[in-house]
Short mmCIF file of C-alpha atoms in Angstrom, two decimals:
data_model
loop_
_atom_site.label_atom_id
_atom_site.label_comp_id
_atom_site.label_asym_id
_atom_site.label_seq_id
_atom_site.Cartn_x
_atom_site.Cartn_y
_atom_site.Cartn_z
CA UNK A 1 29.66 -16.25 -35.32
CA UNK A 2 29.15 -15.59 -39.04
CA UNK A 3 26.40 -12.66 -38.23
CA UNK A 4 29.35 -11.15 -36.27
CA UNK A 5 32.10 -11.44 -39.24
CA UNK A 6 29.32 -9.89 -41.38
CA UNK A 7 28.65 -6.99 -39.11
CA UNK A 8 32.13 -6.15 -38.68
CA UNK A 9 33.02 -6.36 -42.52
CA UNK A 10 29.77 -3.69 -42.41
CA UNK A 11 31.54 -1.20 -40.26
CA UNK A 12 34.53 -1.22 -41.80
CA UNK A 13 33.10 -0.89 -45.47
CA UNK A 14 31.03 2.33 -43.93
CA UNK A 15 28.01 1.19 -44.33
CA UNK A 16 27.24 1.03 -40.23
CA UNK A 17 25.98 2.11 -38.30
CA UNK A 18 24.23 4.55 -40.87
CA UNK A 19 24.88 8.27 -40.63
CA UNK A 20 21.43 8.97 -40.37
CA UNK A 21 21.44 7.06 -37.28
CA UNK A 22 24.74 8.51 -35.77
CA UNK A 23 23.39 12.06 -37.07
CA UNK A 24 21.25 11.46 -33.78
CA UNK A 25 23.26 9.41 -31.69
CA UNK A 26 26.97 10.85 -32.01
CA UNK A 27 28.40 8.32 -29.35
CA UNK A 28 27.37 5.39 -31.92
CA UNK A 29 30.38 6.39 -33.96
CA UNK A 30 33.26 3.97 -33.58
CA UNK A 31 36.75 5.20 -33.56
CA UNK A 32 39.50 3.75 -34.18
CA UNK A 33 40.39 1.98 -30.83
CA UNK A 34 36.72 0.74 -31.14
CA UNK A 35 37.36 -0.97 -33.85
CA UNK A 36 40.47 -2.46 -32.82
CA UNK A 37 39.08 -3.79 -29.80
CA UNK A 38 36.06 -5.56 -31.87
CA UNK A 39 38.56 -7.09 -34.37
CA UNK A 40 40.72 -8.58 -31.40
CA UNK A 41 37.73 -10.22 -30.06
CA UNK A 42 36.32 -11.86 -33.11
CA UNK A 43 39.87 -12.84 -33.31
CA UNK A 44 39.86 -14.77 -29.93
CA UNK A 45 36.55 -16.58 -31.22
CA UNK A 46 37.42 -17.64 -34.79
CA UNK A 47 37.73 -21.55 -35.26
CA UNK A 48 41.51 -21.08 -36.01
CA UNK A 49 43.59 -18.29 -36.15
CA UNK A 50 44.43 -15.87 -39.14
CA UNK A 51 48.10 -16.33 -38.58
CA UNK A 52 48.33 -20.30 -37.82
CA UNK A 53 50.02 -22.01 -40.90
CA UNK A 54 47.69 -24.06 -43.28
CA UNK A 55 50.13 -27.18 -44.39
CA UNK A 56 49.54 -28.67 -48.10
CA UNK A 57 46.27 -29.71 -48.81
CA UNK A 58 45.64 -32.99 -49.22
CA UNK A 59 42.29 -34.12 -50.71
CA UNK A 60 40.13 -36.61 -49.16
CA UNK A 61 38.63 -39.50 -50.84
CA UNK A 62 35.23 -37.97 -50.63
CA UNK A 63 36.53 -34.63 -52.15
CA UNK A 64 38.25 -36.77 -54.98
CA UNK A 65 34.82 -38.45 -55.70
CA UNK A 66 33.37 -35.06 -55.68
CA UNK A 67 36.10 -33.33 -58.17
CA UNK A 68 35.97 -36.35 -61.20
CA UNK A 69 32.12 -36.47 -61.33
CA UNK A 70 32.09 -39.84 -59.53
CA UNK A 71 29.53 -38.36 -56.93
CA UNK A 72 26.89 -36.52 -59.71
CA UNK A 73 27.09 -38.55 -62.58
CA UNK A 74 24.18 -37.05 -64.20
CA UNK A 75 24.70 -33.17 -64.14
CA UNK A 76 21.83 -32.59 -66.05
CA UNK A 77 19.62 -33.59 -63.07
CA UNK A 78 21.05 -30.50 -61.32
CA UNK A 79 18.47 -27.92 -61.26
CA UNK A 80 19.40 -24.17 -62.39
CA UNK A 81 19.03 -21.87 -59.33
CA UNK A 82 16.14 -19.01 -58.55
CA UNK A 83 17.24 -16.52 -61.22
CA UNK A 84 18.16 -19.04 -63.21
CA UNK A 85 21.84 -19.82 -64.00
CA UNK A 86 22.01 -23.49 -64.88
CA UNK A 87 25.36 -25.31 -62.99
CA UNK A 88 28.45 -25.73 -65.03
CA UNK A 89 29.93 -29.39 -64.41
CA UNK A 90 32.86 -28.26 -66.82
CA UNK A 91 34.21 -25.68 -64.51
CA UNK A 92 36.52 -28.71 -63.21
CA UNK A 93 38.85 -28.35 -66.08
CA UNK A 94 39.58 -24.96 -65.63
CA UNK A 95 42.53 -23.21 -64.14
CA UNK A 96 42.78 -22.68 -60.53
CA UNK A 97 43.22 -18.82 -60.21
CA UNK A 98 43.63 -18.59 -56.35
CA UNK A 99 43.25 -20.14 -53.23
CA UNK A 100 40.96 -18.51 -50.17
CA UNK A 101 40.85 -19.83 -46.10
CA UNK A 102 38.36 -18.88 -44.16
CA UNK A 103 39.53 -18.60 -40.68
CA UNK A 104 36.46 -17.72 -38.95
CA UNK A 105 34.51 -20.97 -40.04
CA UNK A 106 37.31 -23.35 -40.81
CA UNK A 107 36.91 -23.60 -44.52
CA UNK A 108 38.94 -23.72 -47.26
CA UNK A 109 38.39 -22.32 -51.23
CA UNK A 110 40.01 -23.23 -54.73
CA UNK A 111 38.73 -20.82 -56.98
CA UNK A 112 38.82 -21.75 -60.72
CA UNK A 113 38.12 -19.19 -63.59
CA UNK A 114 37.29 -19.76 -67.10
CA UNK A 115 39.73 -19.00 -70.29
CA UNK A 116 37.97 -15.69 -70.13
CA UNK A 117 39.19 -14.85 -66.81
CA UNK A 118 42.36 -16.41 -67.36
CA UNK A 119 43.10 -14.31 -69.77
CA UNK A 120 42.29 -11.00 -68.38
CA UNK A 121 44.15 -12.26 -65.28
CA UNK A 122 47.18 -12.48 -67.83
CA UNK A 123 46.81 -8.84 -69.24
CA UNK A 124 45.79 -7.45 -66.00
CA UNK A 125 42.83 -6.37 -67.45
CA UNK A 126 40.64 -7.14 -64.18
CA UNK A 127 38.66 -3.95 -62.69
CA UNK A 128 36.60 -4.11 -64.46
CA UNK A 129 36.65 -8.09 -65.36
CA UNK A 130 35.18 -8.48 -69.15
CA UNK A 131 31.89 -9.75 -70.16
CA UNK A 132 32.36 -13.62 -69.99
CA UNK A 133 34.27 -14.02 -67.09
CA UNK A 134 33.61 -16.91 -64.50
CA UNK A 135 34.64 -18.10 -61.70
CA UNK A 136 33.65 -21.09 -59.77
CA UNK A 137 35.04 -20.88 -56.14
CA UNK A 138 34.32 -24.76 -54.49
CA UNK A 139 34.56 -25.10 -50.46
CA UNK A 140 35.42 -27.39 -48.21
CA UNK A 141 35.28 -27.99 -44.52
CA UNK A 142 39.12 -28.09 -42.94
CA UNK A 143 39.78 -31.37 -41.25
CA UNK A 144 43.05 -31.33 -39.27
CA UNK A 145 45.00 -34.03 -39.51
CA UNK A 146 46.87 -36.03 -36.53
CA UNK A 147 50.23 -34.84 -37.79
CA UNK A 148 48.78 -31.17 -38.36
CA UNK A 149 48.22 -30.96 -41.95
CA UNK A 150 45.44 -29.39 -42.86
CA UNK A 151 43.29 -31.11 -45.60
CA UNK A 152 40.34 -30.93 -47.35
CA UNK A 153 37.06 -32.50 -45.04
CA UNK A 154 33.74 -32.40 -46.28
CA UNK A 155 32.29 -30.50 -49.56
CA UNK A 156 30.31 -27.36 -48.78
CA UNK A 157 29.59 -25.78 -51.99
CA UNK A 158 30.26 -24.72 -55.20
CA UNK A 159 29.57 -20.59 -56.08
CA UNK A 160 29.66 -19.21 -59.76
CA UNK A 161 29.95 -15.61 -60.14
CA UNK A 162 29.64 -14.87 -64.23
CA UNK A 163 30.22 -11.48 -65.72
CA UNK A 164 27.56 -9.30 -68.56
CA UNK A 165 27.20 -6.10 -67.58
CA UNK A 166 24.77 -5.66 -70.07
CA UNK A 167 22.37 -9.18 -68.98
CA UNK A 168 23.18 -8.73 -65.36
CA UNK A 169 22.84 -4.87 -65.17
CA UNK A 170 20.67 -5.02 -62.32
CA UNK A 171 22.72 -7.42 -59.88
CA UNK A 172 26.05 -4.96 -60.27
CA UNK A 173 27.01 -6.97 -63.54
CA UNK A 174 27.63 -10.21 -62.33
CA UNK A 175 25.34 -13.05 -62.52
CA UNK A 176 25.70 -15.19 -58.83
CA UNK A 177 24.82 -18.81 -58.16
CA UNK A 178 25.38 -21.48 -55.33
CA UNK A 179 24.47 -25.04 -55.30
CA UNK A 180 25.30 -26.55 -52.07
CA UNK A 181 25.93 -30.63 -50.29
CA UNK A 182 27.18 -33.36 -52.96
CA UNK A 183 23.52 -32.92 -54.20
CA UNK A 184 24.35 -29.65 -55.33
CA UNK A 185 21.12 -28.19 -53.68
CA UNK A 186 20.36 -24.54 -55.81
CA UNK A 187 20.81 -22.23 -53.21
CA UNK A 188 18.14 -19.69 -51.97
CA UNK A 189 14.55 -19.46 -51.38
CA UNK A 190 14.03 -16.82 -54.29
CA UNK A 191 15.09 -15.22 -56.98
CA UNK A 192 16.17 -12.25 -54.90
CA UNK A 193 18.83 -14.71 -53.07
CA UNK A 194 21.55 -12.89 -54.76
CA UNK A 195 21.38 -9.63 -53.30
CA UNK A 196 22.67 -11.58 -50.26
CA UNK A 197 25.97 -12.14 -52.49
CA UNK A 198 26.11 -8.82 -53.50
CA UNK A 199 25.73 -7.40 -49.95
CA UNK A 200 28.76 -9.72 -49.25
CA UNK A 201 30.50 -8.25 -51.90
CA UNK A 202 29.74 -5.02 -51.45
CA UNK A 203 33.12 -3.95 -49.36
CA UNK A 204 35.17 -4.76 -52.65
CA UNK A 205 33.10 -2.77 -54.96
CA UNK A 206 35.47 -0.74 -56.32
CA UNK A 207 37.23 -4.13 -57.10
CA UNK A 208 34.47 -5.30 -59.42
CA UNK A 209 32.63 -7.12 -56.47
CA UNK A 210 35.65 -9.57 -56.65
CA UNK A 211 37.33 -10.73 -53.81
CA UNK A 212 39.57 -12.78 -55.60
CA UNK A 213 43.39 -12.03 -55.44
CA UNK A 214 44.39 -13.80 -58.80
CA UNK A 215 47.56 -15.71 -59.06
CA UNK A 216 50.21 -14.19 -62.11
CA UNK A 217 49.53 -16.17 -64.69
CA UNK A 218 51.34 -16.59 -68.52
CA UNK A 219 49.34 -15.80 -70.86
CA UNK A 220 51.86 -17.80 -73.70
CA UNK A 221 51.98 -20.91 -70.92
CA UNK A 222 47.82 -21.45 -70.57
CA UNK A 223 47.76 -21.31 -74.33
CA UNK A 224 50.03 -23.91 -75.16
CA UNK A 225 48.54 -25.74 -72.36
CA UNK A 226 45.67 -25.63 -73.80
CA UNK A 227 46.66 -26.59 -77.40
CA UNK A 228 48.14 -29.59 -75.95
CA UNK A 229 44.74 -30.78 -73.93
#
């Protein structure tokens, strides 16, 4: 079901099917009724749909474990990934930015972002973000409760996208990492694993690669927050 969301999120960035393809076949051109119709079906097949209400979250004990280091409690045992970005254990203590639910797969996202981020969040300074930006965007499987309430089931991963322009020229600017399971498992079987993320991506690129919708956030507020950690 994912290689269908993918394909989909392909045709309606442009990128298929590719011209030089419909140069020759005209009729694989999808208009706009085409479209429609494929988005209604993926709609019937997602795990829960786009519209159903997601009631608060309430963590599991397993997450809990998970989120104060009780599960890892060596970090330093984590191994960097492929291209070599070495895990952050820290990212915990961060602000939560925004929230993300994945319909099609029955997910769910917090994503953090560093002092950096916050920051830029603050003085809307985020297209482009600045060098030194991170986020860390942690997922979790959705486990519906008897009652209906929607909380937090079994850790997926944990995803790090960190902005240099300059150091990650080559990979659109961003420097992308997964680890994945409570053993936080590097993701990918090379160092070329990333220009899976940036193929993701790739329909927000005139957003900075970001899909992130950041919450408002005071500027004056995280700083005296801060001062009083």
């Amino acid at each position: 079901m994912l290689a269908l969301y993918y394909a989909f999120n392909k045709i309606l960035s442009g990128e298929m099917p590719l011209k030089s393809y419909t140069a020759l076949h005209p009729s694989a051109k999808l208009d706009d009724s085409s479209i429609e119709v494929l988005k209604n079906y993926l709609r019937t097949i997602a795990t829960r749909k786009p519209n159903q209400e997601i009631l608060p979250v309430v963590a599991s004990k397993d997450v809990e474990k998970i989120i104060l280091n009780k599960k890892i409690t060596d970090h330093s045992k984590v191994k960097p990934t492929l291209n070599n970005i070495s895990y952050i254990p820290y990212f915990r203590n961060w602000k939560a930015v925004s929230t993300s639910d994945r319909f099609d797969n029955g997910s769910m996202r917090i994503i953090y972002g560093n002092e950096i981020a916050v920051k830029a969040i603050a003085e809307h300074q985020t297209n482009p973000w600045p060098d030194g930006a991170i986020f860390a965007k942690t997922a979790w499987k959705q486990k519906t409760e008897a009652d209906g309430t929607v909380s937090a089931g079994a850790f997926i991963q944990v995803e790090f996208m960190i902005k240099d322009a300059k150091k990650y020229e080559a990979t659109k600017g961003w420097g992308w990492a997964r680890w994945k399971g409570n053993d936080l498992k590097p993701y990918g079987d090379n160092a070329n694993f990333d220009q899976e993320c940036i193929s993701c991506h790739n329909p927000v690129k005139n957003n900075d690669y970001v899909f992130t919708t950041p919450l408002h956030l005071d500027i004056n507020k995280f700083n005296i927050y801060n001062k009083n950690k």
